Tab-separated table of C-alpha atoms in Angstrom:
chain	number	residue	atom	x	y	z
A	1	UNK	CA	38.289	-30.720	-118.686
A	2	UNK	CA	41.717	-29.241	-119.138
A	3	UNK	CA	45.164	-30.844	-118.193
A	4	UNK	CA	48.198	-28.249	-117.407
A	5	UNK	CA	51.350	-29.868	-116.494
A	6	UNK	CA	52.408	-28.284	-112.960
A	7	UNK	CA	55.702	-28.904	-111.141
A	8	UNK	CA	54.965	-30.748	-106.964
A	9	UNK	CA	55.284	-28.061	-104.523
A	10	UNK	CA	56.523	-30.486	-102.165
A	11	UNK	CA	59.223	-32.657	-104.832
A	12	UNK	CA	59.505	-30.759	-107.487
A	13	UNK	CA	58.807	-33.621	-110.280
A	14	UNK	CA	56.451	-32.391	-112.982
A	15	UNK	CA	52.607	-33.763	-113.047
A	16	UNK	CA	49.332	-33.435	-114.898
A	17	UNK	CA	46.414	-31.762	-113.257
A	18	UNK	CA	43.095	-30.589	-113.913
A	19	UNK	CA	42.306	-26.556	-114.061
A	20	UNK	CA	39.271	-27.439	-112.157
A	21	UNK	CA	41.434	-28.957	-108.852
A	22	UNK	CA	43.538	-25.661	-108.904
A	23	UNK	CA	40.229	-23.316	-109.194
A	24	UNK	CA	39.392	-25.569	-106.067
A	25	UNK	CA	43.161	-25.235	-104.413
A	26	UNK	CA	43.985	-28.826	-105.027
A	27	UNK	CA	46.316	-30.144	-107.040
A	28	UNK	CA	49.506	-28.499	-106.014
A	29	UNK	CA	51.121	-31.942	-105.490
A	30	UNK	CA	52.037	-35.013	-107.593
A	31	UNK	CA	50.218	-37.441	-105.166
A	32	UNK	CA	48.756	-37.739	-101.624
A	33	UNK	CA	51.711	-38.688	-99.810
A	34	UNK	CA	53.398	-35.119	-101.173
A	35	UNK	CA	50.150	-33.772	-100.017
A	36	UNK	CA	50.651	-35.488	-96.764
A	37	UNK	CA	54.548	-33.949	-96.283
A	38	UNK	CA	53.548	-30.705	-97.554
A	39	UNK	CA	50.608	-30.175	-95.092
A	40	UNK	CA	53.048	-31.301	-92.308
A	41	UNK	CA	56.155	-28.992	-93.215
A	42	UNK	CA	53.382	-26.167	-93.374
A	43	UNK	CA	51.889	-27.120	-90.123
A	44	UNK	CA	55.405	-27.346	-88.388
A	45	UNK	CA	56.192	-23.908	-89.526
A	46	UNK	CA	53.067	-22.059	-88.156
A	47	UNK	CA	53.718	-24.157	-84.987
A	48	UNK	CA	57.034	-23.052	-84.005
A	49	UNK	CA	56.486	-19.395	-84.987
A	50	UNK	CA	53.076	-18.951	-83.426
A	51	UNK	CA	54.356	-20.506	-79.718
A	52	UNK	CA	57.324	-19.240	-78.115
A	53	UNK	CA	59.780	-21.611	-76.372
A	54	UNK	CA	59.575	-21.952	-72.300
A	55	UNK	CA	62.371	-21.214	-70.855
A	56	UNK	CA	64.136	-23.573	-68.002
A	57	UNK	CA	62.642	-21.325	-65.518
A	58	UNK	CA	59.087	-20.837	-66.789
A	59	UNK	CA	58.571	-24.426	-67.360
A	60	UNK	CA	60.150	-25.314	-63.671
A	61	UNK	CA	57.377	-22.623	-62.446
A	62	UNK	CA	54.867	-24.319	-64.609
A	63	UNK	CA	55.390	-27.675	-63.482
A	64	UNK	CA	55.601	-26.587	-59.475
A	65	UNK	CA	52.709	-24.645	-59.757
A	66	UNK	CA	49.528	-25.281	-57.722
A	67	UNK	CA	47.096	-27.068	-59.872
A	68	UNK	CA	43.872	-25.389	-59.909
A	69	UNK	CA	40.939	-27.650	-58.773
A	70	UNK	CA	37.454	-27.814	-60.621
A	71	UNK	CA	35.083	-27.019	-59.277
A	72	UNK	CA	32.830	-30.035	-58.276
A	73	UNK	CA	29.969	-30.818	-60.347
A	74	UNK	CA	26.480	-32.262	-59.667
A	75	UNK	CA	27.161	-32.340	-55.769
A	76	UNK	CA	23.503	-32.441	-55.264
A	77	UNK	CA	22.560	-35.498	-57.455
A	78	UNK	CA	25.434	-37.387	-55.885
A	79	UNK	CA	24.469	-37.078	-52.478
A	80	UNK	CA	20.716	-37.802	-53.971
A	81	UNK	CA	22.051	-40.902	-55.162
A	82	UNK	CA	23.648	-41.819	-52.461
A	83	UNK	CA	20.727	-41.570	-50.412
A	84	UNK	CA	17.955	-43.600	-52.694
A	85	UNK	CA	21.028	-46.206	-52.270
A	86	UNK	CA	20.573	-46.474	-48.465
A	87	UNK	CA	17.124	-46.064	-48.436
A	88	UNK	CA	16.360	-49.148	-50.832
A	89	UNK	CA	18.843	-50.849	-48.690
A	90	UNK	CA	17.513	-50.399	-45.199
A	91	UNK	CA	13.812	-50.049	-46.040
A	92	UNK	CA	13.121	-52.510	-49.023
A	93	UNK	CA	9.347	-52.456	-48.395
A	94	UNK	CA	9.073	-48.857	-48.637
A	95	UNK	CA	11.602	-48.465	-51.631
A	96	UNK	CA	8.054	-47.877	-54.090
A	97	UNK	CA	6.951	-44.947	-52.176
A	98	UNK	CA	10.700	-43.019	-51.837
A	99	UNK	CA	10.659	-41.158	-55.399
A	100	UNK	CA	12.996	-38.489	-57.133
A	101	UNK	CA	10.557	-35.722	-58.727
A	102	UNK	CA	12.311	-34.889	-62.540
A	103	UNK	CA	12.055	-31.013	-62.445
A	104	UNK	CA	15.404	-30.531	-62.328
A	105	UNK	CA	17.899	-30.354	-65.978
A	106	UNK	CA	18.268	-28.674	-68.877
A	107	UNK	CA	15.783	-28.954	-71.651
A	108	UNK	CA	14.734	-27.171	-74.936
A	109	UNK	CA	11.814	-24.781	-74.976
A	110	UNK	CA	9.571	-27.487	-76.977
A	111	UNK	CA	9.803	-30.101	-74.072
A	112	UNK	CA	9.836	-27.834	-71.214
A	113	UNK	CA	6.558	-26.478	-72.695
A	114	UNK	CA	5.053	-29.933	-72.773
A	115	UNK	CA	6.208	-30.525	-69.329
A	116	UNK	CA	4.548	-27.790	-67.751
A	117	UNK	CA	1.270	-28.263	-69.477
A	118	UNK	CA	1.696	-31.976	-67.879
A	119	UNK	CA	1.470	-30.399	-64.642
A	120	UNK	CA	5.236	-30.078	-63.951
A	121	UNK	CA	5.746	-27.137	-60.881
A	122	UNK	CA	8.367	-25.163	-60.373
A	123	UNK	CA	9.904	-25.285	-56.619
A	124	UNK	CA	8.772	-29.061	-55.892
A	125	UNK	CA	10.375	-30.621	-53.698
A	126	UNK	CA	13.157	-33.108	-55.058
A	127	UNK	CA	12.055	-36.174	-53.069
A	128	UNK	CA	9.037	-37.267	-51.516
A	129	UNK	CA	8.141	-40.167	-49.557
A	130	UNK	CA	4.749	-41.199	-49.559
A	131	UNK	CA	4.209	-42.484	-46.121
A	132	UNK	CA	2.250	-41.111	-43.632
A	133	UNK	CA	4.008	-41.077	-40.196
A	134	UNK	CA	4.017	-38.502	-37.033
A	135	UNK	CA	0.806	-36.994	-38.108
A	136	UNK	CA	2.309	-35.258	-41.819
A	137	UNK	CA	0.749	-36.771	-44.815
A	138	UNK	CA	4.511	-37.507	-46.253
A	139	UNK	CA	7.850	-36.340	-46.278
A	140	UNK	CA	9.115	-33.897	-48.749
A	141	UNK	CA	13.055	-33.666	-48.965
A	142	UNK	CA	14.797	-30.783	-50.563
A	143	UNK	CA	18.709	-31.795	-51.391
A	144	UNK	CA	20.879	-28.449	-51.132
A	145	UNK	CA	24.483	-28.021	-51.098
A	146	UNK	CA	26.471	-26.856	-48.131
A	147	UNK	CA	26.081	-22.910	-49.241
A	148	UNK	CA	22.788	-23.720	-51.007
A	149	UNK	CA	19.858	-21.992	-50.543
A	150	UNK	CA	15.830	-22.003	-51.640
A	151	UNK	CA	14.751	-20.401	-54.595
A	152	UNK	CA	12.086	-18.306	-54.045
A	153	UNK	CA	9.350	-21.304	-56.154
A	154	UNK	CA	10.916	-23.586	-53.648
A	155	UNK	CA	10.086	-21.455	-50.377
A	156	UNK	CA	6.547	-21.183	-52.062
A	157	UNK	CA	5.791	-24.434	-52.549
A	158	UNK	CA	7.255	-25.827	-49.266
A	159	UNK	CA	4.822	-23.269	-47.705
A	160	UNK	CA	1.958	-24.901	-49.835
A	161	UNK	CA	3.200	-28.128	-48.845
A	162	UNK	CA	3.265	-27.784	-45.464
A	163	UNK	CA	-0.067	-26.319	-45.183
A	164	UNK	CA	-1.300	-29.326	-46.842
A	165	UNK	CA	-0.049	-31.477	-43.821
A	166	UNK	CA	3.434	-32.798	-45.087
A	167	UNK	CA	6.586	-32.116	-43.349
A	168	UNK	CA	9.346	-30.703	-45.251
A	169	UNK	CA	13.303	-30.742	-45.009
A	170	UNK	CA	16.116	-29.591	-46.320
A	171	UNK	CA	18.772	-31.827	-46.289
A	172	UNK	CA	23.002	-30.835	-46.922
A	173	UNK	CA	23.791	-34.199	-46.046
A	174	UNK	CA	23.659	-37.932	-46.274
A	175	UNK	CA	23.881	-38.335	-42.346
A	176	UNK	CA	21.165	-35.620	-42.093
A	177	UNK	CA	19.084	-37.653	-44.565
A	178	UNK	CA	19.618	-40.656	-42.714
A	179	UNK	CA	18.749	-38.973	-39.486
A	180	UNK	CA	15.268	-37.353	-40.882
A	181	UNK	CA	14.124	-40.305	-42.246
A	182	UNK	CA	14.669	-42.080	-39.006
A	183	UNK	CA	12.743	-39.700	-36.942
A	184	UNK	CA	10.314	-39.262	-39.426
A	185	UNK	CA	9.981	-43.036	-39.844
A	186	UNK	CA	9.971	-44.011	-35.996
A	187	UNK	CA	7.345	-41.341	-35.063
A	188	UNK	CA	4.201	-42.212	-33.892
């Protein structure tokens, strides 16, 4: 270990440091609060040279702009939720056989893998109630946003679905949720 006496960068008072902290890029200052003021006199610098000033104008047209809105997220699962809400509400007794079908998310390659050698199908309907009613073995309920539409898997497996006895809907809304399980529920 070697000493070399150094003069602060930041005060200018003389101080002992190691060879080994300057190698490193330490040890340009006498202690941590010189550090500390150096690092923000350096940082203030690069700040005002790197962004330009607004002027009166440009931050009065900045300020009235129109703020741009995100895009909503999720629209789907909220109206989903939504839903299940009512439903468990209004039909206690039935609230076992209304369930959400997880094939929706992101997930790595590992678990997706395990997943779909569990039997996990692409295109399943994201709700199904197990009740029979009107003749159809259950009801399967696809949520979909105003402009959404059916992946081809989806189309395919309502097809299979249907074949197999169950009615399926597609539904945009909560008051067109509420309405098909009403008619589905009340048919005889």
């Amino acid at each position: 270990m070697a000493l070399i006496t150094k003069n602060c960068e930041y005060c200018g008072r003389p101080f002992q440091t190691d060879t080994r902290n300057l190698a490193r890029g330490w040890g340009k200052c006498c202690s941590k609060s010189c550090a500390a003021s150096l690092r923000e006199r350096s940082t203030a610098q690069i700040g005002t040279a790197t962004k330009p000033r607004l002027t009166y104008d440009e931050l009065v047209a900045r300020a009235n702009a129109e703020p741009t809105k995100a895009k909503p997220r999720h629209i789907e699962s909220h109206l989903q939720r939504n839903c299940f809400t009512w439903f468990r509400l209004q039909y206690p007794r039935l609230r076992l056989l209304l369930f959400a079908v997880p094939n929706g998310g992101f997930r790595n390659k590992r678990e997706a893998g395990i997943m779909k050698a569990e039997g996990v199908t692409a295109g399943v309907a994201d709700v199904i109630l197990l009740k029979p009613s009107g003749g159809y073995a259950s009801l399967c309920v696809e949520f979909k946003t105003e402009d959404g539409t059916q992946r081809a898997t989806q189309k395919e497996w309502q097809k299979a679905a249907e074949g197999a006895g169950n009615k399926y809907v597609i539904v945009r809304s909560f008051d067109a949720f509420k309405e098909e399980i009403e008619t589905y529920l009340s048919a005889k």
